[in-house]
Amino acid sequence: MRKILIVIDMQNDFIDGALGTKEACGIVDNVIAKAESYAKDNIVATMDTHGDNYSETQEGRNLPVPHCIKGTDGWKINEKLSPHLAGVRVYEKPGFGSPALVEHIKELAAKEEIEIEMVGLCTDICVVTNALMIKGALPEVPICVDAACCAGVTPESHEHALFTMASCQIQINR
C-alpha cells in the first residue's frame, strides 16, 4: 500500500508571521523529520493563497488579519522546511480546503491502494477541513493525522480538532 504525506500550509505567516504561534514554531522540526521519511513523489503540499483583495473576501471580513498574500514572505513555505518540499506537488488554495487536492488523492486511489498521513497548520482550520473533505470523498482510504506535527490556533482548539477528526474515523497518532 502506498503511503502519501499531505503537508498543509507550513507557511511563514502561520509559523512566525501574522498568525504565528509558539506551538506552530515548535512543530517545524517534527514536520521536517516526517517529510524526510517519505519519498518526494509521495508528498503533496498545500499553500494558503490570498490576493491583495483579501479584506474584501468572506474570510477577510471574518478574520481581518491579512496573511499568506501571494508573493509575500508570509506566503512562502518556511525556509527550514522548503528544501524538503522542493519538487513536490503543491496546491494553492484560496480557502480552508482544497478541492484540487481531493481530486488528486481520488486519482491516486483509483490507480492503487493508498493511505494518507496529514501534518501541518492549522489543525483546527485547514488540517481538519482537508482531512474531512478527503474522508468524505474516499471513506475507505485510511487517514491519520500526526498530532506532534500539527498546531492549532490555540492548544485547546488543536485538541478539539483532533477529537473531531477521531470522531470521524481519522486515526490520530500522538
PDB file of C-alpha atoms in Angstrom:
ATOM      1  CA  MET A   1       0.000   0.000   0.000  1.00  0.00           C
ATOM      2  CA  ARG A   2       1.370   3.402  -0.971  1.00  0.00           C
ATOM      3  CA  LYS A   3       1.533   5.929   1.860  1.00  0.00           C
ATOM      4  CA  ILE A   4       1.011   9.606   0.953  1.00  0.00           C
ATOM      5  CA  LEU A   5       2.053  12.514   3.183  1.00  0.00           C
ATOM      6  CA  ILE A   6      -0.012  15.690   2.903  1.00  0.00           C
ATOM      7  CA  VAL A   7       1.680  18.789   4.339  1.00  0.00           C
ATOM      8  CA  ILE A   8      -0.862  21.531   4.997  1.00  0.00           C
ATOM      9  CA  ASP A   9       0.066  25.233   4.893  1.00  0.00           C
ATOM     10  CA  MET A  10       3.520  25.231   6.525  1.00  0.00           C
ATOM     11  CA  GLN A  11       3.912  28.886   5.611  1.00  0.00           C
ATOM     12  CA  ASN A  12       5.684  31.717   7.390  1.00  0.00           C
ATOM     13  CA  ASP A  13       2.524  33.642   8.269  1.00  0.00           C
ATOM     14  CA  PHE A  14       1.197  30.605  10.178  1.00  0.00           C
ATOM     15  CA  ILE A  15       4.505  29.838  11.871  1.00  0.00           C
ATOM     16  CA  ASP A  16       6.085  33.097  12.994  1.00  0.00           C
ATOM     17  CA  GLY A  17       4.273  35.706  10.917  1.00  0.00           C
ATOM     18  CA  ALA A  18       0.886  37.411  11.015  1.00  0.00           C
ATOM     19  CA  LEU A  19      -0.924  34.402  12.545  1.00  0.00           C
ATOM     20  CA  GLY A  20       2.069  32.569  14.021  1.00  0.00           C
ATOM     21  CA  THR A  21       2.151  30.852  17.387  1.00  0.00           C
ATOM     22  CA  LYS A  22       4.836  29.306  19.579  1.00  0.00           C
ATOM     23  CA  GLU A  23       3.136  25.938  19.022  1.00  0.00           C
ATOM     24  CA  ALA A  24       3.475  26.345  15.242  1.00  0.00           C
ATOM     25  CA  CYS A  25       7.153  27.252  15.627  1.00  0.00           C
ATOM     26  CA  GLY A  26       7.526  24.145  17.776  1.00  0.00           C
ATOM     27  CA  ILE A  27       6.397  21.662  15.095  1.00  0.00           C
ATOM     28  CA  VAL A  28       8.695  22.733  12.239  1.00  0.00           C
ATOM     29  CA  ASP A  29      11.455  20.230  13.072  1.00  0.00           C
ATOM     30  CA  ASN A  30       8.860  17.456  13.522  1.00  0.00           C
ATOM     31  CA  VAL A  31       7.430  18.172  10.072  1.00  0.00           C
ATOM     32  CA  ILE A  32      10.925  18.178   8.561  1.00  0.00           C
ATOM     33  CA  ALA A  33      11.634  14.774  10.121  1.00  0.00           C
ATOM     34  CA  LYS A  34       8.314  13.468   8.840  1.00  0.00           C
ATOM     35  CA  ALA A  35       8.971  14.757   5.292  1.00  0.00           C
ATOM     36  CA  GLU A  36      12.438  13.164   5.343  1.00  0.00           C
ATOM     37  CA  SER A  37      10.802   9.793   5.998  1.00  0.00           C
ATOM     38  CA  TYR A  38       8.864   9.921   2.687  1.00  0.00           C
ATOM     39  CA  ALA A  39       9.987   9.803  -0.915  1.00  0.00           C
ATOM     40  CA  LYS A  40       9.240  13.129  -2.590  1.00  0.00           C
ATOM     41  CA  ASP A  41       6.833  11.520  -5.060  1.00  0.00           C
ATOM     42  CA  ASN A  42       4.711  10.511  -2.051  1.00  0.00           C
ATOM     43  CA  ILE A  43       4.439  14.034  -0.630  1.00  0.00           C
ATOM     44  CA  VAL A  44       1.788  16.603  -1.539  1.00  0.00           C
ATOM     45  CA  ALA A  45       1.537  20.083  -0.002  1.00  0.00           C
ATOM     46  CA  THR A  46      -0.923  22.943   0.163  1.00  0.00           C
ATOM     47  CA  MET A  47      -0.395  26.668   0.470  1.00  0.00           C
ATOM     48  CA  ASP A  48      -2.987  29.101   1.743  1.00  0.00           C
ATOM     49  CA  THR A  49      -3.023  31.717  -1.008  1.00  0.00           C
ATOM     50  CA  HIS A  50      -4.777  35.072  -0.917  1.00  0.00           C
ATOM     51  CA  GLY A  51      -4.707  38.142  -3.124  1.00  0.00           C
ATOM     52  CA  ASP A  52      -4.453  41.831  -2.382  1.00  0.00           C
ATOM     53  CA  ASN A  53      -8.255  41.873  -2.070  1.00  0.00           C
ATOM     54  CA  TYR A  54      -8.170  39.580   0.987  1.00  0.00           C
ATOM     55  CA  SER A  55     -10.027  42.099   3.187  1.00  0.00           C
ATOM     56  CA  GLU A  56     -12.928  42.071   0.688  1.00  0.00           C
ATOM     57  CA  THR A  57     -13.395  38.280   0.872  1.00  0.00           C
ATOM     58  CA  GLN A  58     -15.693  36.476   3.296  1.00  0.00           C
ATOM     59  CA  GLU A  59     -12.659  35.077   5.114  1.00  0.00           C
ATOM     60  CA  GLY A  60     -11.081  38.530   5.294  1.00  0.00           C
ATOM     61  CA  ARG A  61     -14.231  40.035   6.764  1.00  0.00           C
ATOM     62  CA  ASN A  62     -14.358  37.295   9.404  1.00  0.00           C
ATOM     63  CA  LEU A  63     -10.595  37.144  10.047  1.00  0.00           C
ATOM     64  CA  PRO A  64      -9.345  40.688   9.417  1.00  0.00           C
ATOM     65  CA  VAL A  65      -5.647  39.763   9.541  1.00  0.00           C
ATOM     66  CA  PRO A  66      -4.082  39.824   6.074  1.00  0.00           C
ATOM     67  CA  HIS A  67      -1.961  36.684   5.674  1.00  0.00           C
ATOM     68  CA  CYS A  68      -0.469  34.448   3.004  1.00  0.00           C
ATOM     69  CA  ILE A  69      -0.782  37.150   0.344  1.00  0.00           C
ATOM     70  CA  LYS A  70       0.738  35.577  -2.777  1.00  0.00           C
ATOM     71  CA  GLY A  71       4.311  36.647  -3.365  1.00  0.00           C
ATOM     72  CA  THR A  72       4.962  37.952   0.159  1.00  0.00           C
ATOM     73  CA  ASP A  73       7.430  36.416   2.606  1.00  0.00           C
ATOM     74  CA  GLY A  74       4.488  35.355   4.785  1.00  0.00           C
ATOM     75  CA  TRP A  75       3.081  33.306   1.889  1.00  0.00           C
ATOM     76  CA  LYS A  76       6.281  31.312   1.390  1.00  0.00           C
ATOM     77  CA  ILE A  77       6.915  27.856   2.845  1.00  0.00           C
ATOM     78  CA  ASN A  78       9.095  28.018   5.957  1.00  0.00           C
ATOM     79  CA  GLU A  79      12.726  28.251   4.822  1.00  0.00           C
ATOM     80  CA  LYS A  80      13.881  25.333   7.014  1.00  0.00           C
ATOM     81  CA  LEU A  81      11.176  23.095   5.511  1.00  0.00           C
ATOM     82  CA  SER A  82      11.207  24.307   1.893  1.00  0.00           C
ATOM     83  CA  PRO A  83      14.220  22.192   0.772  1.00  0.00           C
ATOM     84  CA  HIS A  84      12.320  19.098   1.936  1.00  0.00           C
ATOM     85  CA  LEU A  85       9.304  20.071  -0.185  1.00  0.00           C
ATOM     86  CA  ALA A  86      11.245  21.166  -3.262  1.00  0.00           C
ATOM     87  CA  GLY A  87       9.795  19.450  -6.310  1.00  0.00           C
ATOM     88  CA  VAL A  88       6.653  18.110  -4.642  1.00  0.00           C
ATOM     89  CA  ARG A  89       3.160  18.795  -5.975  1.00  0.00           C
ATOM     90  CA  VAL A  90       1.777  21.935  -4.280  1.00  0.00           C
ATOM     91  CA  TYR A  91      -1.830  23.097  -4.367  1.00  0.00           C
ATOM     92  CA  GLU A  92      -2.514  26.771  -3.757  1.00  0.00           C
ATOM     93  CA  LYS A  93      -5.904  27.233  -2.113  1.00  0.00           C
ATOM     94  CA  PRO A  94      -7.872  30.446  -1.548  1.00  0.00           C
ATOM     95  CA  GLY A  95      -9.875  28.933   1.317  1.00  0.00           C
ATOM     96  CA  PHE A  96      -9.587  26.354   4.055  1.00  0.00           C
ATOM     97  CA  GLY A  97      -9.968  23.256   1.881  1.00  0.00           C
ATOM     98  CA  SER A  98      -8.549  22.261  -1.482  1.00  0.00           C
ATOM     99  CA  PRO A  99     -10.921  20.544  -3.911  1.00  0.00           C
ATOM    100  CA  ALA A 100      -7.944  20.101  -6.274  1.00  0.00           C
ATOM    101  CA  LEU A 101      -6.063  18.195  -3.565  1.00  0.00           C
ATOM    102  CA  VAL A 102      -9.071  15.927  -3.050  1.00  0.00           C
ATOM    103  CA  GLU A 103      -9.270  15.246  -6.801  1.00  0.00           C
ATOM    104  CA  HIS A 104      -5.582  14.388  -6.884  1.00  0.00           C
ATOM    105  CA  ILE A 105      -5.970  11.963  -3.979  1.00  0.00           C
ATOM    106  CA  LYS A 106      -9.014  10.398  -5.677  1.00  0.00           C
ATOM    107  CA  GLU A 107      -6.934   9.858  -8.846  1.00  0.00           C
ATOM    108  CA  LEU A 108      -4.200   8.144  -6.839  1.00  0.00           C
ATOM    109  CA  ALA A 109      -6.735   5.954  -5.019  1.00  0.00           C
ATOM    110  CA  ALA A 110      -8.279   4.896  -8.344  1.00  0.00           C
ATOM    111  CA  LYS A 111      -4.892   3.540  -9.512  1.00  0.00           C
ATOM    112  CA  GLU A 112      -3.657   1.808  -6.350  1.00  0.00           C
ATOM    113  CA  GLU A 113      -4.335   1.261  -2.669  1.00  0.00           C
ATOM    114  CA  ILE A 114      -3.213   4.246  -0.630  1.00  0.00           C
ATOM    115  CA  GLU A 115      -3.250   5.524   2.883  1.00  0.00           C
ATOM    116  CA  ILE A 116      -2.867   9.154   3.890  1.00  0.00           C
ATOM    117  CA  GLU A 117      -0.891  10.838   6.656  1.00  0.00           C
ATOM    118  CA  MET A 118      -1.532  14.527   7.305  1.00  0.00           C
ATOM    119  CA  VAL A 119       0.540  17.165   9.088  1.00  0.00           C
ATOM    120  CA  GLY A 120       0.595  20.958   9.209  1.00  0.00           C
ATOM    121  CA  LEU A 121      -1.266  24.102  10.134  1.00  0.00           C
ATOM    122  CA  CYS A 122      -3.718  24.956  11.466  1.00  0.00           C
ATOM    123  CA  THR A 123      -5.140  21.770  12.977  1.00  0.00           C
ATOM    124  CA  ASP A 124      -8.466  23.423  13.748  1.00  0.00           C
ATOM    125  CA  ILE A 125      -8.993  25.087  10.383  1.00  0.00           C
ATOM    126  CA  CYS A 126      -7.188  23.818   7.291  1.00  0.00           C
ATOM    127  CA  VAL A 127      -5.967  20.421   8.520  1.00  0.00           C
ATOM    128  CA  VAL A 128      -9.417  19.374   9.769  1.00  0.00           C
ATOM    129  CA  THR A 129     -11.134  20.771   6.658  1.00  0.00           C
ATOM    130  CA  ASN A 130      -8.906  18.880   4.217  1.00  0.00           C
ATOM    131  CA  ALA A 131      -8.973  15.695   6.299  1.00  0.00           C
ATOM    132  CA  LEU A 132     -12.774  15.684   6.361  1.00  0.00           C
ATOM    133  CA  MET A 133     -13.015  16.532   2.652  1.00  0.00           C
ATOM    134  CA  ILE A 134     -10.790  13.573   1.797  1.00  0.00           C
ATOM    135  CA  LYS A 135     -12.638  11.286   4.233  1.00  0.00           C
ATOM    136  CA  GLY A 136     -15.960  12.308   2.672  1.00  0.00           C
ATOM    137  CA  ALA A 137     -14.696  11.646  -0.848  1.00  0.00           C
ATOM    138  CA  LEU A 138     -12.853   8.409  -0.011  1.00  0.00           C
ATOM    139  CA  PRO A 139     -14.392   6.866   3.115  1.00  0.00           C
ATOM    140  CA  GLU A 140     -12.434   3.602   2.782  1.00  0.00           C
ATOM    141  CA  VAL A 141      -8.989   5.202   2.478  1.00  0.00           C
ATOM    142  CA  PRO A 142      -7.207   5.157   5.841  1.00  0.00           C
ATOM    143  CA  ILE A 143      -6.272   8.646   7.020  1.00  0.00           C
ATOM    144  CA  CYS A 144      -4.139   9.505  10.008  1.00  0.00           C
ATOM    145  CA  VAL A 145      -3.017  12.807  11.465  1.00  0.00           C
ATOM    146  CA  ASP A 146       0.241  13.121  13.389  1.00  0.00           C
ATOM    147  CA  ALA A 147      -0.654  15.371  16.322  1.00  0.00           C
ATOM    148  CA  ALA A 148       3.008  16.164  17.017  1.00  0.00           C
ATOM    149  CA  CYS A 149       3.310  17.597  13.505  1.00  0.00           C
ATOM    150  CA  CYS A 150       0.266  19.883  13.801  1.00  0.00           C
ATOM    151  CA  ALA A 151      -0.628  23.007  15.734  1.00  0.00           C
ATOM    152  CA  GLY A 152      -3.867  24.883  16.064  1.00  0.00           C
ATOM    153  CA  VAL A 153      -4.775  28.489  16.637  1.00  0.00           C
ATOM    154  CA  THR A 154      -4.697  27.598  20.344  1.00  0.00           C
ATOM    155  CA  PRO A 155      -3.716  24.375  22.130  1.00  0.00           C
ATOM    156  CA  GLU A 156      -7.389  23.923  23.064  1.00  0.00           C
ATOM    157  CA  SER A 157      -8.671  24.305  19.515  1.00  0.00           C
ATOM    158  CA  HIS A 158      -5.935  21.897  18.346  1.00  0.00           C
ATOM    159  CA  GLU A 159      -7.275  19.262  20.778  1.00  0.00           C
ATOM    160  CA  HIS A 160     -10.887  19.940  19.727  1.00  0.00           C
ATOM    161  CA  ALA A 161      -9.970  19.420  16.066  1.00  0.00           C
ATOM    162  CA  LEU A 162      -8.153  16.175  16.859  1.00  0.00           C
ATOM    163  CA  PHE A 163     -11.247  14.988  18.740  1.00  0.00           C
ATOM    164  CA  THR A 164     -13.474  15.917  15.781  1.00  0.00           C
ATOM    165  CA  MET A 165     -11.277  14.047  13.323  1.00  0.00           C
ATOM    166  CA  ALA A 166     -11.095  10.987  15.601  1.00  0.00           C
ATOM    167  CA  SER A 167     -14.894  11.052  15.820  1.00  0.00           C
ATOM    168  CA  CYS A 168     -14.953  10.784  12.023  1.00  0.00           C
ATOM    169  CA  GLN A 169     -12.691   7.707  11.990  1.00  0.00           C
ATOM    170  CA  ILE A 170      -9.492   9.542  11.209  1.00  0.00           C
ATOM    171  CA  GLN A 171      -6.658   7.949  13.172  1.00  0.00           C
ATOM    172  CA  ILE A 172      -4.821  10.365  15.471  1.00  0.00           C
ATOM    173  CA  ASN A 173      -1.197   9.455  16.165  1.00  0.00           C
ATOM    174  CA  ARG A 174       0.227  11.003  19.309  1.00  0.00           C
TER     175      ARG A 174
END
